[in-house]
PDB file of C-alpha atoms and ligand atoms in Angstrom:
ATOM      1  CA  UNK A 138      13.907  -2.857   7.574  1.00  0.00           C
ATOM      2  CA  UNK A 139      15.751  -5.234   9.697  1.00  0.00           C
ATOM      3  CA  UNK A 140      18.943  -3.370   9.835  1.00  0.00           C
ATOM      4  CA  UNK A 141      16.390  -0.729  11.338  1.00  0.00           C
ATOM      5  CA  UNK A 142      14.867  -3.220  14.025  1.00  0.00           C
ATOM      6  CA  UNK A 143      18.113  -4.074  14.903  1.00  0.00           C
ATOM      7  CA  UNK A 144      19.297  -0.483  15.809  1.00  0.00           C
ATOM      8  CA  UNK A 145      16.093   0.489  17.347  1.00  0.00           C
ATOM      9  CA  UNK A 146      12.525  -1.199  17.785  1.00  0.00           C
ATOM     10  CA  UNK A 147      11.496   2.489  18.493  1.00  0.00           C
ATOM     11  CA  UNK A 148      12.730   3.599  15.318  1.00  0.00           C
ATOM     12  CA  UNK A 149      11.086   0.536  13.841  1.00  0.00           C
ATOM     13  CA  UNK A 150       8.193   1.318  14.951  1.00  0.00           C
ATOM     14  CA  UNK A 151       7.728   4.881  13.591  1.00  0.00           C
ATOM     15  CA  UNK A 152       8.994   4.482  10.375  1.00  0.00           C
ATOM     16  CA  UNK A 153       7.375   0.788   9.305  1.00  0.00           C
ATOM     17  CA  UNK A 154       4.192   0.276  11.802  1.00  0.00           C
ATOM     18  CA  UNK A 155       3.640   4.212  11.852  1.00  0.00           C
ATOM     19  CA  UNK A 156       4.578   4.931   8.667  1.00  0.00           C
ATOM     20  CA  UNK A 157       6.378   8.338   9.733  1.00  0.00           C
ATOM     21  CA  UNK A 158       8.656   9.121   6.906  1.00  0.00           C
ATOM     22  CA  UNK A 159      11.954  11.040   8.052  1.00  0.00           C
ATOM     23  CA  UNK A 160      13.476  13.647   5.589  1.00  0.00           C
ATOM     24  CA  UNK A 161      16.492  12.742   3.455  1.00  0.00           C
ATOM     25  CA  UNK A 162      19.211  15.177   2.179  1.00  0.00           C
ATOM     26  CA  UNK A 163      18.360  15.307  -1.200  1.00  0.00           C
ATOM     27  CA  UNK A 164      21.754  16.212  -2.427  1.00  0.00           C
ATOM     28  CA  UNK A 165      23.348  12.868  -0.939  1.00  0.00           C
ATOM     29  CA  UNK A 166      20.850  10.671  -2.138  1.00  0.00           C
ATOM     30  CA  UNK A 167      20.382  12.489  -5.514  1.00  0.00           C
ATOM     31  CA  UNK A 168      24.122  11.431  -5.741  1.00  0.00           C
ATOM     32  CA  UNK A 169      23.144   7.818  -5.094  1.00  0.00           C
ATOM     33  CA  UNK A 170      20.314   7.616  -6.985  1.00  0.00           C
ATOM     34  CA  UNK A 171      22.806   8.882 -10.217  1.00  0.00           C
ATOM     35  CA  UNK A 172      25.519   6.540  -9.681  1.00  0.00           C
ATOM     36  CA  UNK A 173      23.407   3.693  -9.633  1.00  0.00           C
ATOM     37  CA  UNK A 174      21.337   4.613 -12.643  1.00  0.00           C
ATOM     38  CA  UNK A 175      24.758   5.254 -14.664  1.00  0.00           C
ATOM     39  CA  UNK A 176      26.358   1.464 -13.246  1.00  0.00           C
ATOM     40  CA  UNK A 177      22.693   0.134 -14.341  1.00  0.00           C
ATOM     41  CA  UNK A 178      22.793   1.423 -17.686  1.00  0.00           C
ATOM     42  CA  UNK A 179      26.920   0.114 -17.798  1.00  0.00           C
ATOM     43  CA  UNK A 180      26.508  -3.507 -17.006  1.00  0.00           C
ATOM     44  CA  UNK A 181      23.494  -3.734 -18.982  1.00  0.00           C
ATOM     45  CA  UNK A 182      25.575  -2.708 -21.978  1.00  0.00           C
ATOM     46  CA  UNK A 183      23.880   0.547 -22.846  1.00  0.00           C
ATOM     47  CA  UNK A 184      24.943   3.552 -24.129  1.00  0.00           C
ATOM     48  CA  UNK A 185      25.891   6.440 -20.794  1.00  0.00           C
ATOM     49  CA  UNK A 186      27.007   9.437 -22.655  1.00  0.00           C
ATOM     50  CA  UNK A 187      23.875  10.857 -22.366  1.00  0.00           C
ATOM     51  CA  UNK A 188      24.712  10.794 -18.361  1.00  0.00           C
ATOM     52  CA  UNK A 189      25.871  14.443 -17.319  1.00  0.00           C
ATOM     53  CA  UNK A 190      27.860  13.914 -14.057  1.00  0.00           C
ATOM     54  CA  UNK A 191      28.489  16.041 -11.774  1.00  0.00           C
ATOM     55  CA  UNK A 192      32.757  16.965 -10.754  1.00  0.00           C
ATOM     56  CA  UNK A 193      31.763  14.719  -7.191  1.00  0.00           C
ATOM     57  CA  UNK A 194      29.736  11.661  -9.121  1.00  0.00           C
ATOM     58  CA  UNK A 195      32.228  11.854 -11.802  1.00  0.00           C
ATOM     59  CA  UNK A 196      35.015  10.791  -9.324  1.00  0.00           C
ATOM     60  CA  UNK A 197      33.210   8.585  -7.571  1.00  0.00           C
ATOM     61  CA  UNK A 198      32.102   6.497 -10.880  1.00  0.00           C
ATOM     62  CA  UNK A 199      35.762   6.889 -12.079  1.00  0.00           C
ATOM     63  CA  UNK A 200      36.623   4.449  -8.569  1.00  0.00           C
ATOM     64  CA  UNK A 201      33.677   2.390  -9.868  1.00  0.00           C
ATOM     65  CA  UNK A 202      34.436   1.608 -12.929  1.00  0.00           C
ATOM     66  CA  UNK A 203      37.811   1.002 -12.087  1.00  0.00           C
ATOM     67  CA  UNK A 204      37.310  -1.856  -9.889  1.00  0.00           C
ATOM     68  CA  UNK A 205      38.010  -5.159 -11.021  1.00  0.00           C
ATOM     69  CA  UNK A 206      34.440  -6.658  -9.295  1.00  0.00           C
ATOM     70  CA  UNK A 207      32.722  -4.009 -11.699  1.00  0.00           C
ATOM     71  CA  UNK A 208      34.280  -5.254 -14.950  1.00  0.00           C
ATOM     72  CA  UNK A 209      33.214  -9.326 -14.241  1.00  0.00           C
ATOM     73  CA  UNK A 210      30.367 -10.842 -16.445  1.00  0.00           C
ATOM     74  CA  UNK A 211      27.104  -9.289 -15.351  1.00  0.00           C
ATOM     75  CA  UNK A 212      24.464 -11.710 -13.672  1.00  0.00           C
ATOM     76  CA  UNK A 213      21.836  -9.570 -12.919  1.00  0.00           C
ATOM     77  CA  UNK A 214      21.516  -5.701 -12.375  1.00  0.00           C
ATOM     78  CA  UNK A 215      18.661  -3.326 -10.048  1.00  0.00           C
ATOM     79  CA  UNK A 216      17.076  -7.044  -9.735  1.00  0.00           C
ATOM     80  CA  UNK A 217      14.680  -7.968  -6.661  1.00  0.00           C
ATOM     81  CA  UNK A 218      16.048 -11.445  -5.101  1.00  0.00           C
ATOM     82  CA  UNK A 219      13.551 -12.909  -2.231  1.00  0.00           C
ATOM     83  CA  UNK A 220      13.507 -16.418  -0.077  1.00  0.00           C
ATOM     84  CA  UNK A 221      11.717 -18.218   2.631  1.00  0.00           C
ATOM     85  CA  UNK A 222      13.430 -18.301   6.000  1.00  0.00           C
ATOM     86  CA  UNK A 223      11.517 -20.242   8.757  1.00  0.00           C
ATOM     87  CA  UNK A 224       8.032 -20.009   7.261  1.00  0.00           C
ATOM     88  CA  UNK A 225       8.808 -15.890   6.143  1.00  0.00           C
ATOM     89  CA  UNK A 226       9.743 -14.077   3.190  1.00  0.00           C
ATOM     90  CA  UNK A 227      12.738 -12.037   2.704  1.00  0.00           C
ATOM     91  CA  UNK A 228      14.108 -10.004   0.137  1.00  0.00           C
ATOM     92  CA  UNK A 229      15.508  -7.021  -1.282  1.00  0.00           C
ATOM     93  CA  UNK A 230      16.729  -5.657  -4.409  1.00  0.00           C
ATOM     94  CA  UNK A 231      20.612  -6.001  -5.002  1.00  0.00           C
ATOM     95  CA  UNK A 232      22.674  -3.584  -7.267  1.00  0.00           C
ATOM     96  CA  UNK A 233      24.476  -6.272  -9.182  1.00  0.00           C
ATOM     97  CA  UNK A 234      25.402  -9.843  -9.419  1.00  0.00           C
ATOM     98  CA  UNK A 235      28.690 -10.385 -11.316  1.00  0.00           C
ATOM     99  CA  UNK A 236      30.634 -13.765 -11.554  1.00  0.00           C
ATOM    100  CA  UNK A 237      33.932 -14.414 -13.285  1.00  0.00           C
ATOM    101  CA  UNK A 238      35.067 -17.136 -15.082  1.00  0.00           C
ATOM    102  CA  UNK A 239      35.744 -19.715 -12.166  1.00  0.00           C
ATOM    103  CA  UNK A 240      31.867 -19.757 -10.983  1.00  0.00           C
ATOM    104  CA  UNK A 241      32.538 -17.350  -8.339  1.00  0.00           C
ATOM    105  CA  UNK A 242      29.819 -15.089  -8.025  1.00  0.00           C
ATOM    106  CA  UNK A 243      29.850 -11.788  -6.224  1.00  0.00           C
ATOM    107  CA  UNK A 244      26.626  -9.627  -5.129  1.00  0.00           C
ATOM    108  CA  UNK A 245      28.055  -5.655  -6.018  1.00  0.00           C
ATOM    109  CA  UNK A 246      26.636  -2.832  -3.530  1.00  0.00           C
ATOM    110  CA  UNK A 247      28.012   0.428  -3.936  1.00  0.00           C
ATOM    111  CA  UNK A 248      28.433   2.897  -0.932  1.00  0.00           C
ATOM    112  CA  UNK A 249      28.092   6.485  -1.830  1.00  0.00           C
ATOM    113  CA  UNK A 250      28.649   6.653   1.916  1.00  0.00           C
ATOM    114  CA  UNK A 251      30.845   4.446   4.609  1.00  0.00           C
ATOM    115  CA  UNK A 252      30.770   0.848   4.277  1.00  0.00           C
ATOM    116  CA  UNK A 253      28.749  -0.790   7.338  1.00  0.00           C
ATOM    117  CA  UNK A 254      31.291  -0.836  10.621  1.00  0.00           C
ATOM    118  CA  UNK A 255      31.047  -4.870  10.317  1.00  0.00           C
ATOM    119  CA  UNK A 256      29.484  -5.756   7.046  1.00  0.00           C
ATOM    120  CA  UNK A 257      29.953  -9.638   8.072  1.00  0.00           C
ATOM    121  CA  UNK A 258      26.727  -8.694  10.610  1.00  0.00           C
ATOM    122  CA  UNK A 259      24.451  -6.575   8.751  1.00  0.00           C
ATOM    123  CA  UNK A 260      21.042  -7.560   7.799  1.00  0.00           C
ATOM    124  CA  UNK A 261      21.838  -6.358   4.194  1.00  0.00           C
ATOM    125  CA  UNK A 262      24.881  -8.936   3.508  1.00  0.00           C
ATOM    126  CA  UNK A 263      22.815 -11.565   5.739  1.00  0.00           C
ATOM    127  CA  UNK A 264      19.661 -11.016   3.670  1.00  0.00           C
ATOM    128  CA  UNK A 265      21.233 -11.043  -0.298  1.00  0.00           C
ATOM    129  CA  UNK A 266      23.736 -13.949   0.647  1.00  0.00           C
ATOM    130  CA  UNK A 267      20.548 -16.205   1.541  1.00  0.00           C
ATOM    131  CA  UNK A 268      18.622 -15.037  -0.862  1.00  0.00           C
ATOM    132  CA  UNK A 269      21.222 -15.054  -3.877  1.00  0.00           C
ATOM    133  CA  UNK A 270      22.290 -18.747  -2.170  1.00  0.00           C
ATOM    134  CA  UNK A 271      18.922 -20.337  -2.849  1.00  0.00           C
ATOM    135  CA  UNK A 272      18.726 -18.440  -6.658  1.00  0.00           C
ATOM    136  CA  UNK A 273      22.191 -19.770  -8.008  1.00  0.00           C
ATOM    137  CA  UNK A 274      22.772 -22.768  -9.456  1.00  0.00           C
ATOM    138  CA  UNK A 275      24.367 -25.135  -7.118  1.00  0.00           C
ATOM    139  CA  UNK A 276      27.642 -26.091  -8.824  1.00  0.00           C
ATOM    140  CA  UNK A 277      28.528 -22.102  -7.737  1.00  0.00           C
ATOM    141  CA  UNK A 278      31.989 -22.243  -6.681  1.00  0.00           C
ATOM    142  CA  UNK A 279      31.748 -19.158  -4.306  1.00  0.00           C
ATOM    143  CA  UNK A 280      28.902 -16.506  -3.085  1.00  0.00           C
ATOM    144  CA  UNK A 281      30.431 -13.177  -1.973  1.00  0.00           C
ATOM    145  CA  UNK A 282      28.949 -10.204  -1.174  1.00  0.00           C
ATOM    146  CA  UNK A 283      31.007  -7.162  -2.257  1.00  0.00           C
ATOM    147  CA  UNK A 284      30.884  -3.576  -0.719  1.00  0.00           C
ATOM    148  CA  UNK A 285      32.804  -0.839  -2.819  1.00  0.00           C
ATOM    149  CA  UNK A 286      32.962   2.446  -1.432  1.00  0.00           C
ATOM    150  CA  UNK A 287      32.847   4.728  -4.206  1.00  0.00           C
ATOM    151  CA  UNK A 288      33.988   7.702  -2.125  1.00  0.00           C
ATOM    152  CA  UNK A 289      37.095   6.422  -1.054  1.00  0.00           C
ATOM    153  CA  UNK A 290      37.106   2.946  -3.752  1.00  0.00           C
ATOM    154  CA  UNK A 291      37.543   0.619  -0.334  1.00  0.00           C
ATOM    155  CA  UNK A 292      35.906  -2.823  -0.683  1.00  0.00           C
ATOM    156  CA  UNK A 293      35.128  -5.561   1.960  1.00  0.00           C
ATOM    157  CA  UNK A 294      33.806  -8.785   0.437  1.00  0.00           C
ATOM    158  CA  UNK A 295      32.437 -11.202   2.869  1.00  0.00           C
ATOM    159  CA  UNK A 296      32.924 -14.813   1.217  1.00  0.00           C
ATOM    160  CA  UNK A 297      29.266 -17.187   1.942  1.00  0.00           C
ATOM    161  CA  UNK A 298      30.037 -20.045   4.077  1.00  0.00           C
ATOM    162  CA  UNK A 299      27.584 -23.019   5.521  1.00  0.00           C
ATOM    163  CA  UNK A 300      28.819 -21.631   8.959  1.00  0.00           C
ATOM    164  CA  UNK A 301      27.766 -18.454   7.796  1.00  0.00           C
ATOM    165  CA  UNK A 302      25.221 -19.705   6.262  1.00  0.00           C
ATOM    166  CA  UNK A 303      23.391 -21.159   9.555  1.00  0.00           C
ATOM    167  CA  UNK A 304      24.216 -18.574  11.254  1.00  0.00           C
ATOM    168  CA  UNK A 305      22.431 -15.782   9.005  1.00  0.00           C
ATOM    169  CA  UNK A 306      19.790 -18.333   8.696  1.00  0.00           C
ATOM    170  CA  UNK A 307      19.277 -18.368  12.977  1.00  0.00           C
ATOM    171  CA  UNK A 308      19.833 -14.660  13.079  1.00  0.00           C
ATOM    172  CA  UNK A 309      17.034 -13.672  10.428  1.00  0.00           C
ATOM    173  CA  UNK A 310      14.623 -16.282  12.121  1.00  0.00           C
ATOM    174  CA  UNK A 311      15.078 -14.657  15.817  1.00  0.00           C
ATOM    175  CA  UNK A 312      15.065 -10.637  14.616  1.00  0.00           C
ATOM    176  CA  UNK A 313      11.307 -12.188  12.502  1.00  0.00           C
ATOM    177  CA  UNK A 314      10.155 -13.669  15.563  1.00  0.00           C
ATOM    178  CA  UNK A 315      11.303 -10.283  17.910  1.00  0.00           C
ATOM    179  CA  UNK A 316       9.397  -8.025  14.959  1.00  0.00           C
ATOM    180  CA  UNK A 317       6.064 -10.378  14.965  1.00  0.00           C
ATOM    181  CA  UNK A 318       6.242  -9.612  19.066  1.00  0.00           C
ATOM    182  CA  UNK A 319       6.543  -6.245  18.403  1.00  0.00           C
ATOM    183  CA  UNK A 320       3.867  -3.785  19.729  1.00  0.00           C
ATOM    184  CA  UNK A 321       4.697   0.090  20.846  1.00  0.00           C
ATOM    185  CA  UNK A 322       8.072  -0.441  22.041  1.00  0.00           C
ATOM    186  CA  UNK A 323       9.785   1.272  25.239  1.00  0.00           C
ATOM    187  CA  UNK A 324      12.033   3.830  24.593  1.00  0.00           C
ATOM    188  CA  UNK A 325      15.720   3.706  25.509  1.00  0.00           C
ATOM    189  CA  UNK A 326      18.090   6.226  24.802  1.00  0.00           C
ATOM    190  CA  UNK A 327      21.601   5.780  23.269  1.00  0.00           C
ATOM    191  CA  UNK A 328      23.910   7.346  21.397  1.00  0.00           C
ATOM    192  CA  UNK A 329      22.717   7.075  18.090  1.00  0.00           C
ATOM    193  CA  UNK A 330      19.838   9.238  19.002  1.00  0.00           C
ATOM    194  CA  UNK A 331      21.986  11.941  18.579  1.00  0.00           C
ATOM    195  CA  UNK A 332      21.873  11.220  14.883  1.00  0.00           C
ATOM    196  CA  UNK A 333      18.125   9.914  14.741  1.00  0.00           C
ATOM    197  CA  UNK A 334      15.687  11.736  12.394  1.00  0.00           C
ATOM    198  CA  UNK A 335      12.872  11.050  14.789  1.00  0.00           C
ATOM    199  CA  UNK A 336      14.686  12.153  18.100  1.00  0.00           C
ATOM    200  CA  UNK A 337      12.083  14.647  18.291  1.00  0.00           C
ATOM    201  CA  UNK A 338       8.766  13.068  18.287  1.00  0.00           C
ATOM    202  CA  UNK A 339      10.628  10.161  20.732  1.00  0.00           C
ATOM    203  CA  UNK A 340       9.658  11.154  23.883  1.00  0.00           C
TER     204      UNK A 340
HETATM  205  S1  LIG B1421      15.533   8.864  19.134  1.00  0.00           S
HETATM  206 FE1  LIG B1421      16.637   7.055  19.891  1.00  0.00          FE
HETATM  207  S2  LIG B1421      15.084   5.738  20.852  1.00  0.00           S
HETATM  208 FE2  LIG B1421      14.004   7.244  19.536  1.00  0.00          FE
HETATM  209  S3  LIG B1421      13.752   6.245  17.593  1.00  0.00           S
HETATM  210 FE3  LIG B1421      15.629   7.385  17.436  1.00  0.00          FE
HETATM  211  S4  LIG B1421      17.271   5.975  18.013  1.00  0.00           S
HETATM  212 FE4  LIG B1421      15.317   5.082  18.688  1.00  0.00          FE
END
């Protein structure tokens, strides 16, 4: 939701406050939705040859399980984190927290598609680091966050820092405060409405 804000308030406003729901390609995120059941099921221990894959989610859980973030002692898996930031909740629900034997923890999200343009800024790293910050015991060693691309097996880990750390913690309280201002928003047009599902009803 705040990775949506922060693109467009418009947008925002349609799909949250309106509750306009935008069509999804059901291929793509039937391909998501099956690689994360089958990495559930793995880190949880249970049995996945009853998984039938197809030739594309086949390769791309081959890069998955391949990865040496995938294969570290599993934390948590499909598990809903939340904090308080300046007097509001956040939250979300991570893919999976691994750590390895050093205390070094690392929150797993796997990209069926691209990994964000700069990962370090988006609302999705931002929100999990805080969250999985306050949940961890505090003798952690290290909080990263961990994107693997499972198309192309590229990974960009963004380590947790107390710069960071009041940084995200600034940037989460002013986006909250812009959203509670929020009313019907002006439109402007840019270039991602080329791409926007709701470039038709925006007028
Ligand atoms: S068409 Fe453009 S202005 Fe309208 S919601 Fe989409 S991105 Fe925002």
């Amino acid at each position: 939701m705040l990775n949506t804000f922060h693109e467009c308030p418009v947008k925002y406003f349609f799909k949250y406050v309106r509750n306009i729901q935008a069509p999804v390609l059901e291929n793509t995120f039937l391909v998501g939705k099956n690689i994360h059941a089958i990495a559930a099921y793995y880190l949880k221990g249970q049995d996945i040859s009853m998984f039938e894959l197809s030739e594309k989610e086949r390769l791309m859980w081959d890069i998955l399980v391949k990865s040496e973030y995938f294969n570290l002692k599993t934390v948590r898996v499909e598990s809903t984190v939340a904090a308080q930031i300046a007097g509001s909740w956040i939250g979300g629900r991570l893919d999976a927290l691994v750590k390895n034997d050093n205390n070094d923890y690392f929150i797993l999200d796997y990209k069926t598609g691209q990994i964000p343009k700069n990962p370090e800024e988006n609302f999705q790293t931002i929100v999990y680091l805080l969250c999985c910050d306050k949940l961890l015991p505090s003798e952690y060693n290290s909080l990263n966050f961990t994107y693997i691309s499972v198309k192309t097996g590229d990974v960009r880990n963004i380590k947790f820092t107390e710069i960071l750390k009041k940084e995200y913690e600034e940037k989460v309280t002013r986006i909250i405060e812009d959203i509670k201002r929020l009313h019907e928003p002006a439109i402007k047009r840019t270039e991602l409405c080329k791409l926007c599902p709701y470039s038709k009803i925006c007028v």
